[in-house]
XYZ file of C-alpha atoms in Angstrom:
653
model
C 61.335 109.575 159.239
C 58.865 107.173 159.223
C 58.492 107.479 155.355
C 61.959 105.901 154.825
C 60.541 102.681 155.733
C 57.044 102.862 153.771
C 57.377 101.540 149.146
C 54.135 102.225 147.162
C 53.089 103.202 143.953
C 51.708 106.467 142.903
C 48.032 106.484 143.154
C 48.778 104.367 146.759
C 51.162 106.876 147.756
C 48.546 109.627 147.548
C 45.952 107.496 149.394
C 48.502 107.529 151.849
C 49.512 111.110 152.576
C 46.436 112.725 151.976
C 45.859 110.483 155.293
C 48.972 110.607 157.095
C 49.265 114.911 156.962
C 52.018 115.961 158.306
C 51.947 112.372 160.171
C 54.142 111.026 157.241
C 57.353 112.509 158.353
C 56.786 111.227 162.061
C 59.784 109.719 163.544
C 60.848 106.200 165.005
C 62.738 105.812 168.049
C 64.711 102.656 169.831
C 62.472 102.947 173.047
C 60.391 105.025 175.040
C 63.663 105.924 176.643
C 65.060 107.758 173.724
C 61.466 109.337 173.493
C 61.616 110.811 176.642
C 64.989 112.220 175.873
C 63.562 113.312 172.739
C 60.781 115.046 175.051
C 63.581 116.679 177.413
C 65.059 118.216 174.542
C 62.488 119.757 172.708
C 61.367 121.188 175.684
C 64.974 123.297 175.855
C 65.499 123.354 171.714
C 61.891 124.377 170.871
C 62.334 122.741 167.342
C 58.896 122.744 166.845
C 56.177 119.865 166.198
C 57.716 116.374 166.677
C 55.493 113.124 166.581
C 57.441 110.336 168.092
C 56.677 106.176 167.472
C 58.554 104.382 170.245
C 59.593 100.462 168.662
C 58.510 99.226 172.012
C 55.239 100.954 172.709
C 53.729 98.913 169.143
C 53.738 95.399 168.441
C 52.652 93.657 165.426
C 50.370 91.660 168.442
C 48.990 94.289 169.097
C 48.399 96.313 165.744
C 46.194 93.420 164.835
C 45.400 92.051 161.046
C 44.148 94.953 158.547
C 40.680 94.861 157.709
C 40.346 93.633 153.747
C 40.096 97.558 152.555
C 42.863 99.410 154.788
C 45.152 101.239 153.412
C 48.123 98.794 155.011
C 47.421 96.510 151.874
C 48.514 100.119 149.234
C 51.964 100.416 150.951
C 55.013 97.748 151.495
C 56.212 98.856 155.357
C 60.330 97.600 156.160
C 60.929 95.313 159.160
C 60.972 98.545 161.925
C 58.148 100.346 161.393
C 55.748 97.445 160.363
C 53.402 97.334 163.497
C 53.154 101.400 163.336
C 52.309 101.210 159.656
C 49.602 98.684 160.057
C 48.436 100.312 163.667
C 48.543 103.349 162.173
C 46.917 102.935 158.317
C 45.166 98.861 159.215
C 41.768 100.175 159.809
C 41.560 103.065 157.732
C 40.055 102.979 154.005
C 39.380 105.412 151.339
C 36.246 106.933 150.203
C 35.737 108.699 146.871
C 39.435 107.883 145.226
C 40.220 109.521 148.692
C 37.808 112.639 149.204
C 37.753 111.090 153.146
C 38.598 108.354 155.137
C 36.743 106.255 157.312
C 38.234 104.662 160.186
C 37.474 101.219 162.434
C 35.509 103.923 165.015
C 32.908 104.775 161.957
C 34.861 108.339 162.004
C 35.054 109.994 159.207
C 38.337 112.338 158.535
C 38.223 114.778 155.586
C 42.018 115.522 154.114
C 42.729 118.961 153.043
C 44.222 119.908 150.125
C 47.899 119.072 149.629
C 50.421 121.239 148.854
C 53.117 119.070 146.398
C 54.066 115.642 146.525
C 55.593 113.941 149.722
C 58.356 111.435 149.985
C 56.251 108.739 148.873
C 54.842 110.117 146.290
C 58.398 111.577 145.104
C 59.892 108.312 146.247
C 57.794 106.048 143.434
C 57.618 108.380 141.181
C 61.316 107.826 140.883
C 60.993 103.679 141.224
C 58.681 103.787 138.135
C 61.329 106.444 135.907
C 64.305 103.734 137.472
C 61.713 100.625 135.946
C 60.862 102.497 132.879
C 64.549 103.403 132.070
C 65.470 100.473 133.198
C 63.197 98.814 130.303
C 63.817 101.057 128.061
C 67.794 100.190 128.518
C 66.691 95.902 127.693
C 65.207 97.551 124.671
C 67.920 99.462 123.483
C 70.353 96.712 124.134
C 67.740 94.548 122.197
C 67.728 96.623 119.313
C 71.632 97.496 119.374
C 72.454 93.246 119.920
C 70.197 92.906 116.863
C 72.207 95.279 114.390
C 75.060 93.878 115.359
C 74.327 90.638 114.533
C 73.131 92.601 111.230
C 76.025 94.331 110.170
C 77.995 91.291 111.067
C 75.608 89.270 108.320
C 76.470 92.731 106.028
C 80.554 91.881 106.689
C 80.174 88.121 105.729
C 78.016 88.959 102.669
C 80.676 91.993 101.946
C 83.270 89.656 102.704
C 81.755 86.603 100.285
C 81.684 89.358 97.536
C 84.893 89.847 97.940
C 86.122 86.857 97.504
C 84.147 86.054 94.872
C 85.675 89.481 93.459
C 89.633 88.284 93.584
C 88.106 84.607 92.551
C 86.969 86.577 89.641
C 89.848 89.005 88.960
C 92.875 85.837 89.649
C 90.239 83.781 86.251
C 91.140 87.373 84.337
C 94.592 87.153 85.373
C 95.250 83.571 84.372
C 93.186 83.874 81.282
C 95.480 87.238 80.242
C 98.401 85.167 81.549
C 97.563 82.003 79.236
C 96.665 84.252 75.984
C 100.056 85.814 76.829
C 101.864 82.700 76.880
C 100.029 81.404 74.430
C 101.679 84.509 72.259
C 104.792 84.235 73.768
C 105.063 80.028 72.522
C 103.330 81.683 68.476
C 106.470 83.518 69.218
C 108.755 81.184 70.229
C 107.405 79.145 67.416
C 108.658 81.892 64.496
C 111.964 82.091 65.754
C 112.168 78.662 65.967
C 111.212 78.315 62.243
C 113.342 81.532 61.574
C 116.660 79.766 63.049
C 116.001 76.567 61.121
C 115.685 78.125 57.966
C 119.229 79.943 58.783
C 121.090 76.804 59.700
C 119.551 75.277 56.562
C 121.231 78.600 55.112
C 124.598 78.219 56.788
C 124.859 74.548 56.099
C 123.953 74.804 52.144
C 126.877 77.713 51.985
C 129.167 75.933 54.033
C 128.834 72.914 51.688
C 129.380 75.198 49.024
C 133.079 76.731 50.613
C 133.860 73.123 51.472
C 133.348 72.086 47.960
C 135.855 75.407 46.679
C 138.551 74.770 49.723
C 138.351 70.809 48.121
C 139.074 72.016 44.619
C 141.879 74.298 46.032
C 143.308 71.646 47.736
C 143.341 70.186 44.319
C 144.941 72.478 42.745
C 147.524 72.883 45.603
C 148.231 69.414 45.384
C 148.838 69.479 41.368
C 151.155 72.812 42.114
C 153.745 71.037 44.686
C 153.638 68.166 42.221
C 154.610 70.280 39.156
C 157.042 72.099 42.093
C 158.956 68.681 43.266
C 159.637 67.772 39.429
C 160.933 70.968 38.619
C 163.063 70.671 41.828
C 164.433 67.480 40.745
C 165.305 69.040 37.370
C 167.037 71.503 38.765
C 168.698 69.088 41.480
C 169.927 67.602 38.136
C 171.299 70.656 36.617
C 172.663 71.208 40.615
C 174.333 67.813 40.252
C 176.123 68.619 35.997
C 177.002 71.914 37.443
C 179.150 70.006 40.200
C 181.054 67.986 37.876
C 181.769 71.402 35.939
C 182.419 72.829 39.878
C 186.582 72.511 39.480
C 185.762 74.657 36.072
C 183.824 77.272 37.333
C 183.454 78.365 41.423
C 181.030 81.202 40.282
C 178.731 79.186 38.643
C 178.452 76.774 41.687
C 177.493 79.410 43.995
C 174.800 80.560 41.930
C 173.209 77.320 41.702
C 173.589 77.247 45.148
C 171.617 80.340 45.460
C 169.005 79.026 42.650
C 168.299 76.058 44.983
C 167.725 77.677 48.159
C 165.570 79.509 46.167
C 163.756 76.858 45.159
C 163.605 74.678 48.402
C 161.893 78.003 50.518
C 159.535 78.034 47.213
C 158.408 74.279 48.481
C 158.493 74.654 52.267
C 156.090 77.450 51.617
C 152.987 75.108 49.140
C 153.585 72.454 52.187
C 152.968 75.462 54.541
C 150.005 76.229 52.295
C 148.365 73.057 51.852
C 149.046 72.580 55.462
C 146.664 75.248 56.637
C 144.564 74.864 53.482
C 143.665 71.260 55.397
C 143.270 72.462 58.884
C 140.711 74.727 57.425
C 138.105 71.737 55.939
C 138.547 69.801 59.959
C 137.017 73.210 61.265
C 134.327 73.653 58.300
C 133.589 69.993 59.120
C 133.099 70.802 62.966
C 131.334 73.689 62.143
C 129.043 71.757 59.605
C 128.455 68.923 62.203
C 127.330 71.137 64.698
C 124.924 73.125 63.163
C 123.414 69.766 62.092
C 123.304 69.045 66.091
C 121.798 73.127 66.140
C 119.505 72.133 63.868
C 117.859 68.775 65.091
C 117.532 70.666 68.897
C 115.579 73.278 66.988
C 113.281 70.405 65.427
C 112.867 69.160 68.806
C 111.778 72.199 70.311
C 109.367 73.120 67.060
C 107.597 69.948 68.473
C 107.400 70.542 71.974
C 105.852 73.666 71.725
C 103.336 72.176 69.459
C 102.217 70.015 71.968
C 102.919 72.710 74.440
C 100.384 74.055 72.415
C 97.537 72.075 72.795
C 98.186 71.128 76.025
C 97.557 75.178 76.138
C 94.353 75.306 74.219
C 92.895 72.980 76.559
C 94.005 74.738 79.918
C 91.771 77.280 78.222
C 88.666 75.895 78.032
C 88.731 74.629 82.024
C 89.883 78.350 82.763
C 86.937 79.371 81.118
C 84.348 76.574 82.642
C 85.904 77.977 85.722
C 85.388 81.532 85.588
C 81.197 81.252 84.839
C 81.293 79.555 87.952
C 82.595 81.870 89.442
C 80.551 84.440 87.766
C 77.306 82.560 89.106
C 78.873 82.557 92.543
C 79.450 86.790 92.142
C 75.728 86.671 91.196
C 74.750 84.335 94.164
C 76.913 86.635 96.750
C 74.875 89.557 95.231
C 71.286 88.064 96.138
C 73.146 87.819 100.132
C 74.419 91.160 99.436
C 70.957 92.311 98.801
C 68.762 90.496 101.542
C 71.487 91.687 104.024
C 70.833 95.416 103.028
C 67.180 95.044 102.925
C 67.805 93.181 106.891
C 69.923 96.054 108.297
C 67.468 98.803 107.130
C 64.824 97.067 109.486
C 67.041 96.915 111.904
C 68.383 100.718 111.483
C 64.474 101.210 112.104
C 63.778 99.633 114.701
C 67.851 101.475 116.731
C 66.133 104.757 115.478
C 62.733 103.966 117.053
C 64.345 102.673 120.424
C 66.210 105.670 120.277
C 63.409 108.416 119.989
C 61.312 106.559 123.254
C 64.789 106.381 125.034
C 64.970 109.795 124.233
C 61.598 110.563 125.431
C 62.257 108.848 128.615
C 65.021 110.989 129.327
C 63.102 114.340 128.181
C 60.627 113.311 130.830
C 63.351 112.420 133.379
C 65.367 116.063 133.155
C 61.570 117.814 133.115
C 61.352 116.129 136.805
C 64.777 117.137 137.776
C 64.332 120.755 136.577
C 60.917 121.000 138.623
C 62.249 119.591 142.127
C 65.600 122.228 141.071
C 63.653 124.920 140.855
C 61.333 123.693 143.867
C 64.790 123.579 145.942
C 65.819 127.000 144.391
C 62.532 128.055 145.546
C 62.361 126.998 149.220
C 66.296 127.389 149.980
C 65.079 131.551 148.642
C 62.383 131.321 151.070
C 64.111 129.982 154.265
C 66.719 133.084 153.495
C 63.597 135.337 153.199
C 62.567 133.784 156.468
C 65.950 133.611 158.599
C 66.486 137.148 157.685
C 63.445 138.364 158.585
C 64.056 136.501 162.200
C 67.229 138.221 162.786
C 65.703 141.663 161.744
C 62.553 141.054 163.700
C 65.230 139.949 166.534
C 67.104 142.755 166.362
C 64.875 145.521 165.481
C 63.158 144.283 169.214
C 65.290 143.040 171.213
C 63.476 139.824 171.942
C 63.686 136.145 170.713
C 61.400 135.454 167.938
C 59.224 132.247 169.932
C 58.241 134.579 173.006
C 56.565 137.284 170.239
C 54.689 134.992 168.693
C 53.854 133.674 171.490
C 52.875 137.029 172.458
C 50.574 137.575 169.186
C 46.697 136.943 169.753
C 45.290 134.296 167.838
C 44.805 134.143 164.522
C 41.614 132.561 162.268
C 43.987 130.081 160.622
C 44.482 126.563 162.441
C 47.519 127.289 164.616
C 48.451 123.480 163.952
C 49.085 123.688 160.333
C 50.794 126.419 160.499
C 53.112 124.820 163.309
C 53.350 121.825 161.130
C 53.886 122.902 158.002
C 56.577 126.126 159.781
C 58.310 122.528 161.110
C 58.195 120.620 157.879
C 59.621 123.281 156.578
C 62.295 123.689 158.719
C 63.123 120.219 158.776
C 63.656 119.789 154.775
C 65.301 123.283 154.689
C 67.530 120.597 157.299
C 67.865 118.440 154.808
C 69.000 120.347 151.761
C 72.128 121.472 153.551
C 74.387 124.651 152.663
C 73.384 125.627 148.541
C 76.159 126.072 146.074
C 75.605 129.391 144.299
C 78.126 128.775 141.984
C 76.753 125.832 140.600
C 74.951 127.476 137.963
C 78.170 128.950 136.388
C 80.066 125.542 137.557
C 76.792 123.947 135.655
C 77.494 125.936 132.043
C 81.338 125.353 132.694
C 80.531 121.715 132.885
C 78.405 121.983 129.725
C 80.905 123.545 127.707
C 83.654 121.154 129.060
C 81.252 118.798 128.302
C 80.053 119.498 124.825
C 84.377 120.292 123.600
C 85.075 116.601 124.610
C 82.495 114.950 122.069
C 83.167 116.891 119.820
C 86.810 115.816 119.983
C 85.518 112.391 120.391
C 83.698 112.624 117.307
C 86.124 113.471 115.397
C 88.559 111.165 116.874
C 85.825 108.878 115.799
C 85.528 110.087 112.271
C 89.605 109.961 112.036
C 89.539 106.598 113.452
C 86.973 105.662 110.629
C 88.882 107.737 107.935
C 92.164 106.416 108.565
C 90.642 102.521 109.443
C 89.329 102.531 105.299
C 92.611 103.660 104.238
C 94.679 100.900 105.614
C 91.844 98.571 104.241
C 92.359 100.415 100.519
C 95.677 100.033 100.744
C 95.926 96.432 101.877
C 92.860 95.241 99.357
C 95.556 96.974 96.416
C 98.593 95.677 97.689
C 96.495 92.186 98.164
C 95.837 92.368 94.614
C 99.428 93.901 93.171
C 101.177 90.992 95.725
C 98.231 87.958 94.156
C 98.550 88.892 90.769
C 102.729 89.105 90.893
C 102.919 85.859 92.653
C 100.587 83.810 90.697
C 102.363 85.189 87.629
C 106.285 83.908 89.432
C 104.518 80.666 89.864
C 103.596 80.552 86.018
C 107.377 81.194 84.944
C 108.676 79.081 87.702
C 106.389 76.136 86.219
C 108.352 76.674 82.911
C 111.896 77.239 83.901
C 111.455 74.032 86.177
C 110.485 72.282 83.113
C 113.299 73.369 81.174
C 115.527 72.995 83.348
C 115.326 69.670 84.664
C 113.391 68.167 81.685
C 110.087 67.226 83.885
C 108.868 67.047 87.127
C 106.548 69.182 89.127
C 106.971 71.562 91.514
C 104.660 75.084 92.677
C 105.167 77.780 95.071
C 102.345 77.545 97.832
C 101.372 80.335 100.753
C 100.726 79.126 103.842
C 98.056 81.610 104.944
C 95.935 82.640 101.796
C 93.551 84.690 103.683
C 96.096 86.865 104.620
C 98.558 86.693 101.671
C 101.236 89.306 103.326
C 102.400 88.338 105.679
C 102.350 84.477 105.547
C 105.273 82.271 104.771
C 106.094 80.840 100.944
C 106.699 77.384 100.598
C 108.999 75.904 97.847
C 107.888 72.467 96.521
C 109.905 71.190 94.197
C 109.679 67.040 92.795
C 112.404 66.312 90.266
C 111.481 63.784 87.701
C 111.296 60.170 89.049
C 111.133 61.555 92.732
C 107.955 62.987 94.978
C 106.904 65.969 95.691
C 108.936 67.466 98.215
C 110.076 70.269 100.216
C 113.517 72.273 98.284
C 115.777 71.564 101.824
C 115.305 67.666 101.195
C 116.660 68.079 98.143
C 120.680 68.011 97.512
C 122.575 70.629 95.983
C 122.673 70.381 92.614
C 118.906 69.899 92.654
C 118.442 72.771 94.988
C 120.593 75.346 92.752
C 118.435 74.541 89.847
C 115.534 75.031 92.087
C 116.645 78.741 93.250
C 117.820 79.205 89.524
C 114.329 78.116 88.078
C 112.398 80.640 90.893
C 115.340 83.548 89.713
C 114.934 82.923 85.837
C 111.035 82.841 86.760
C 111.160 86.166 88.810
C 112.949 87.839 85.395
C 110.013 87.012 82.859
C 107.751 88.576 85.601
C 109.686 91.771 85.756
C 113.339 91.595 84.744
C 116.267 93.414 85.620
C 118.945 95.147 83.743
C 121.809 93.439 85.927
C 122.310 90.170 87.746
C 125.468 88.957 90.095
C 125.729 85.584 89.779
C 128.549 83.571 92.565
C 129.465 80.332 92.226
C 125.627 79.210 91.568
C 127.287 76.011 89.184
C 129.648 74.772 91.423
C 127.535 71.935 92.841
C 126.299 71.590 89.132
C 127.376 68.254 86.680
C 128.128 68.471 82.628
C 124.036 68.094 82.142
C 123.281 70.994 84.067
C 125.942 73.375 83.424
C 124.663 72.739 79.900
C 121.501 73.137 80.789
C 122.289 76.173 83.166
C 124.355 77.562 80.017
C 121.491 77.524 77.923
C 119.183 79.506 79.945
C 121.736 82.455 80.907
C 121.477 82.130 76.608
C 117.968 82.574 76.267
C 117.964 85.678 79.098
C 121.406 87.971 78.389
C 119.348 89.672 75.937
C 116.917 91.452 78.432
C 119.618 91.080 81.375
C 123.626 91.692 81.717
C 125.124 88.681 83.566
C 128.209 88.737 85.649
C 129.005 85.084 86.634
C 132.006 84.301 89.194
C 132.867 80.910 88.373
C 135.854 78.142 88.210
C 134.241 76.337 85.497
C 135.519 76.560 81.917
C 132.634 75.327 80.067
C 130.732 77.876 81.648
C 133.085 80.375 80.103
C 133.712 78.430 76.823
C 130.263 78.021 76.000
C 127.886 81.233 77.682
C 130.600 84.168 77.270
C 131.061 87.057 75.872
C 133.976 87.974 77.147
C 136.198 87.003 80.193
C 137.935 88.319 83.120
C 140.209 86.588 85.233
C 143.090 87.128 88.184
C 146.307 85.149 88.279
C 149.276 85.962 89.826
C 152.560 85.837 87.543
C 154.707 86.632 90.295
C 154.247 85.785 93.395
C 152.556 87.995 96.229
C 151.810 90.317 91.729
C 147.807 89.554 91.049
C 147.080 90.882 87.486
C 143.896 90.702 85.464
C 143.300 89.079 82.069
C 140.399 89.971 79.716
C 139.597 87.925 76.643
C 136.962 88.441 74.189
C 135.671 85.609 73.481
C 132.539 87.180 70.552
C 132.497 90.080 68.616
C 135.149 93.085 67.610
C 137.574 93.709 69.727
C 136.369 97.313 71.798
C 138.205 98.067 75.113
C 133.840 98.757 76.459
C 132.150 95.896 77.349
C 128.999 95.172 75.254
C 126.110 94.695 77.181
C 125.894 90.694 76.638
C 126.369 87.484 78.052
C 129.992 87.196 79.008
C 132.607 83.737 79.866
C 135.929 83.501 81.672
C 138.769 81.535 81.003
C 140.202 79.163 83.757
C 142.428 81.246 85.564
C 145.675 80.110 87.929
C 143.591 82.046 91.212
C 139.928 82.677 90.140
C 137.677 83.834 87.236
C 135.516 86.126 86.497
C 132.725 86.876 83.771
C 131.050 89.474 82.797
C 127.829 90.188 80.849
């Protein structure tokens, strides 16, 4: 059809359709031979009026240049039909906005009333709708991009506020930890003072006991001298009795018995003197140990005083840091309010754009509905026409064309009626078969679409709820983990300083932005060494660092039981002493079971010892020794030590 090669806007399409009339449905054919073949077919088939435009019958040179105000300038013609369009429209111009048309000869063409929009106007309307839809889609994309940028800005602001909140929370936690540490130092100072007073009282009691034992030793010496004198006198008596032994053997036996009795008493006196001397030596050792303990307590008291002053300085620094973080938080809240205002403006713009898009969609839907109703009306009329034709041919037993040919002429224009019938027939052929179940299928499709939309909405809501729950769980877990990590970090440093007597250590997160998924690095630098990782230290240093971390965790969250298997094996005597000291500090809250071969650990820190030995080949036996406290069957919940055995020793606390 010629209309497929012509493009124009709605106004120009209206003028061209008024002038061409049914000629707009003319058919382009390849050449005159094809036109002759179609003419032969037309004479046999009688399909109705048909206008053929052979391409070889008209060239652009033959058509000539169009006039300046010709209708040809209002349309865009494709290459195959350009010559015919120029011939048909190149010498015609419109008068009074299409009420009349004048050609190059001066003939005036007055068009009739058009029944409805033709294919040119339909195509022009669809083109304009596509342009409007594309423009609105671009506007919607721009608005969506703007809204995304605003959302990203809002997300960034929320992240900054969250970081500031976390920093503030961390500072508060550090301040609380500092207060707790200060209180703990105060308790340790009070405990050290009490222990110092107890040690002084014990020293006084030991001095009094020592003086008492000295007096008793002197008395025993005097008794021994007296008994020695008496023994000598008795020996003289015995000598005299021996001189008289020949006279009376019974008296000799009595003298021998008396001598034996005094010898036994002398041996008992000597044993008592030896016991007194041993007890005096043990008391002297206890007095020396108490004096050494008193000196250690005084040293720890001075260290605690220094730690208290350093802690006060650190608290001042933390307070200044807290003020700085609060100012940062205020700036973040201001940025958040600005971002929220921008997001509201973007939402308003997006709403206006969506409203315009909805209006265009409504107009497009109205046009589609109108076209659908027209198609349905045309289908109905075509069906009625076919039924009438079949009924007439059945009743009269003659073709409808012959009967129409015999009908006398009417007042209406025959060409107009034929053109309209041809137009309707062509449109009917173009429509093809009609689906009578389209309405039911459309209703089912709409119901299915509504159901899927509802399911999609539920899925989006569930996904949003799940993401919110995950976000809250991550935030809570992150906050708890960071609080515990910082507390363990502080305790780790404190225990490390106590075990190593100085140096530096630290726990670090590889990625502080994702603390729940990253690794933890342990850095330790004993006194006199550079900061390095734990795998670069010696075995003894690694053992002490591991014990520092373990006891640091126990300070944060104590455990009722702890099993230590040969942890003191790589330690020297000095470090074993620090390890035993740490066990004594923690055994009031945790019961330790220590497996070791070091006798110093068992004797200095143990309350009860369990050892496995093999007194006979192939027969193992368990030996238990209680180092402190009353002898009972049950083991009290205090620190235990071990006694070296032939095979293996174990301590239970």
